[in-house]
Tab-separated table of C-alpha atoms in Angstrom:
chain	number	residue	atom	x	y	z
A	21	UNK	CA	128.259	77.251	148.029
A	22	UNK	CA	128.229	78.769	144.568
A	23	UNK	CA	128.581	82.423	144.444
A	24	UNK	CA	128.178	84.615	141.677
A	25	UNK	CA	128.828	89.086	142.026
A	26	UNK	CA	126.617	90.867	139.276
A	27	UNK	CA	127.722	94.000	138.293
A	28	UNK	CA	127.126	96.528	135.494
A	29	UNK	CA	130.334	97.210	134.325
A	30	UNK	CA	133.498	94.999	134.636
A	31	UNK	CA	136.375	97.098	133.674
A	32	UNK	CA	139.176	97.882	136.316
A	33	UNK	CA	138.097	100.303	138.758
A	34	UNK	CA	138.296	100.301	142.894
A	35	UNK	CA	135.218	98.027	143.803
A	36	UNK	CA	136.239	95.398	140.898
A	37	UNK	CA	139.633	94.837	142.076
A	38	UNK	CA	138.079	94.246	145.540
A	39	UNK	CA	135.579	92.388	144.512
A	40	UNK	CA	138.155	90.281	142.670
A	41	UNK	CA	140.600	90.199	145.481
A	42	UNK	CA	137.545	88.687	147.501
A	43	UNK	CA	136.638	86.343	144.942
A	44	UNK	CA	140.328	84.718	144.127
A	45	UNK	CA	140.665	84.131	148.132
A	46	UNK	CA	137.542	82.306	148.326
A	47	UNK	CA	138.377	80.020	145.421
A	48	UNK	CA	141.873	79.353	146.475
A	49	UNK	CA	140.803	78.641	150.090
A	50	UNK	CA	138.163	76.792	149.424
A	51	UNK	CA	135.273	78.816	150.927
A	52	UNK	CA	133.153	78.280	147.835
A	53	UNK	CA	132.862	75.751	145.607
A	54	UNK	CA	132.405	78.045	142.392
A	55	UNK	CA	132.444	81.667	141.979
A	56	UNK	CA	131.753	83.806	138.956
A	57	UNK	CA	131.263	87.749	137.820
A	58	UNK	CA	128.213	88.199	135.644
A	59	UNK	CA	128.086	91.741	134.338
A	60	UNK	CA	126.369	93.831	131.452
A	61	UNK	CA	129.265	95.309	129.921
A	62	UNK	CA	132.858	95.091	129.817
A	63	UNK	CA	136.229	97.130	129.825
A	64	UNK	CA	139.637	96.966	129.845
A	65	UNK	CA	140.890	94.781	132.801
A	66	UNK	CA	144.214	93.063	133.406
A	67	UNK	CA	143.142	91.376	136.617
A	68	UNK	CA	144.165	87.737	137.496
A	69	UNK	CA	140.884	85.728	137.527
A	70	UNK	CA	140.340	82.437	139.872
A	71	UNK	CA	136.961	82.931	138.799
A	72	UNK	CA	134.664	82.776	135.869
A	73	UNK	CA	133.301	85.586	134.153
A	74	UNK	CA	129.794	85.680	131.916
A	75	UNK	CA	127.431	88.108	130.154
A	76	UNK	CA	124.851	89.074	132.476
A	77	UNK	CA	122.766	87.021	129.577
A	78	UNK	CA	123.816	83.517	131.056
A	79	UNK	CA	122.515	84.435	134.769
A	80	UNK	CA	119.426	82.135	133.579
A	81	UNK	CA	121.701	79.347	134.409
A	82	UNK	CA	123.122	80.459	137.706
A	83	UNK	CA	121.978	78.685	140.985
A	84	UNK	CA	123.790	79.944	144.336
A	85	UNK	CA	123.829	82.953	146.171
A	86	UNK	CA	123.964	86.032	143.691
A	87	UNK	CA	125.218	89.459	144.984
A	88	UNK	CA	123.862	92.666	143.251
A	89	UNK	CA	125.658	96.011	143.351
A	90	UNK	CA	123.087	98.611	141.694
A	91	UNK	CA	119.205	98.809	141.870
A	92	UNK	CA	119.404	98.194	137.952
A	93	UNK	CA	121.330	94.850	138.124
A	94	UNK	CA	119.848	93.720	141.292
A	95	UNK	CA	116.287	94.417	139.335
A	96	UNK	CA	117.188	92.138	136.452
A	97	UNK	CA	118.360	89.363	138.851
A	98	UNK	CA	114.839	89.366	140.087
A	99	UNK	CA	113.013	88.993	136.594
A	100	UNK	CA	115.363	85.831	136.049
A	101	UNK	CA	112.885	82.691	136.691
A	102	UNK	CA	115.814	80.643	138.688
A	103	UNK	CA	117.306	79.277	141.647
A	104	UNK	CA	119.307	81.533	143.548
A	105	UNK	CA	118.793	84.318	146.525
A	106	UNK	CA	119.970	87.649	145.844
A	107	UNK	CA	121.526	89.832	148.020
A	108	UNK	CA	122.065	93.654	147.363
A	109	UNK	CA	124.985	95.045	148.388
A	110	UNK	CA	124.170	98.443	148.868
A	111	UNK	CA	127.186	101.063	148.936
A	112	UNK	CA	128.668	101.446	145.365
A	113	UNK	CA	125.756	103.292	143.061
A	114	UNK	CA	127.272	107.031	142.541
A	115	UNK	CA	123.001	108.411	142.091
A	116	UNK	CA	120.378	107.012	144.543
A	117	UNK	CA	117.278	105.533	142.659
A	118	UNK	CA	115.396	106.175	146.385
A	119	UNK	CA	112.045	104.128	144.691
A	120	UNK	CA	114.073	101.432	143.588
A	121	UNK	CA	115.678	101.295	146.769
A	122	UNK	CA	112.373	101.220	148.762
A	123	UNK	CA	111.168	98.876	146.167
A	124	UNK	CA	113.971	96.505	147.081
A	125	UNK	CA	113.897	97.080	150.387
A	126	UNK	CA	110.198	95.744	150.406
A	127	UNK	CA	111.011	92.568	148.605
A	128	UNK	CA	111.114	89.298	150.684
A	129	UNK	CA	113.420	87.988	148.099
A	130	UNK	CA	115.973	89.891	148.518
A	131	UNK	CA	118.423	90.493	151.479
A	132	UNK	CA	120.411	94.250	151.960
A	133	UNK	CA	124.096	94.039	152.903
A	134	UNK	CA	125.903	97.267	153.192
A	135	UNK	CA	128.935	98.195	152.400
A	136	UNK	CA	129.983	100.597	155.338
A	137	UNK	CA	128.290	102.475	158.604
A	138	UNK	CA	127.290	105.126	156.875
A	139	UNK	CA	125.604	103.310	154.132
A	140	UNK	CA	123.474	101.667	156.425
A	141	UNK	CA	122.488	104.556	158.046
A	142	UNK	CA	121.747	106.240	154.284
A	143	UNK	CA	120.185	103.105	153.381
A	144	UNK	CA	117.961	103.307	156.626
A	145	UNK	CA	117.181	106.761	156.526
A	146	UNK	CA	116.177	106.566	152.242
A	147	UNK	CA	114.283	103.070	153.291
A	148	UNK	CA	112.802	102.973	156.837
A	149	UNK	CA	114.730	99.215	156.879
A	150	UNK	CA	117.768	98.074	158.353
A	151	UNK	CA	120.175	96.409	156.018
A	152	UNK	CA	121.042	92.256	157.033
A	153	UNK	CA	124.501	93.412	158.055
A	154	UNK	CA	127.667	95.284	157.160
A	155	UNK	CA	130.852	94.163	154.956
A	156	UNK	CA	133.637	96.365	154.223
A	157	UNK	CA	134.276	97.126	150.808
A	158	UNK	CA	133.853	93.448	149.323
A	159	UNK	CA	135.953	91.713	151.992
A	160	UNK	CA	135.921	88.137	152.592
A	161	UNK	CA	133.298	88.332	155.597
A	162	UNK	CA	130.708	88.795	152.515
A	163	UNK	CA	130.170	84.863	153.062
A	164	UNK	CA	129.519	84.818	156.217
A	165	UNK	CA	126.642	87.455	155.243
A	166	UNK	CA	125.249	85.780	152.530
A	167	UNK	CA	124.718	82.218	154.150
């Protein structure tokens, strides 16, 4: 399985270094056969990287399952004409866009993973849907979620 993690900003903050931590384990283990970080702007980050990393400009060429962290990014992934399923993983935008959530929530092409309890029951209770399933702060179990 390719997978590829879109997010908006790659510089080194909590969620990136799990994300990362996530991403390095797969690769090493052998639980995907490629894995990359698309994102739309980038920071400084000393991170060790088993993974590639491109401009949210090359997701064009991505096929696989995408994960989308932010209504914005996971909006984008849909306008990209290609071959992959997305899968929003709600839990890590700061401000809730509640339209763009509902709008998401409405769209067979994409699937809602949460990132804890509570933000399924906030994503429920903003929604009126129930999220695919739960995964703990970018933990491995995301690819069980996503297949």
């Amino acid at each position: 399985m390719n997978l590829g993690v879109y997010i908006p900003h790659f510089t080194k903050n909590e969620a990136v270094i799990d994300m990362s931590k996530m991403l390095n384990a797969a690769v090493k283990e052998d639980k995907v056969s490629d894995a990359c970080v698309f994102y739309d702007s980038i920071g400084p980050n000393h991170l060790q990287m088993e993974y590639a990393l491109f401009n949210s400009a090359d997701l064009w060429n991505f096929t696989g399952n995408l994960v989308t962290t932010t209504v914005e990014t996971t909006s984008k992934a849909l306008n990209v004409g290609n071959k992959f399923s997305i899968f929003f993983y709600y839990g890590f935008e700061g401000d809730k866009d509640v339209l763009g959530l509902i709008t998401i929530s409405n769209n067979p092409n994409v699937e809602v993973i949460c990132r804890s309890e509570e933000d399924k029951q906030e994503f429920f209770r903003l929604t009126g849907k129930e999220p695919k399933r739960v995964v703990d702060n970018f933990n491995i179990d995301i690819l069980e979620a996503i297949q």
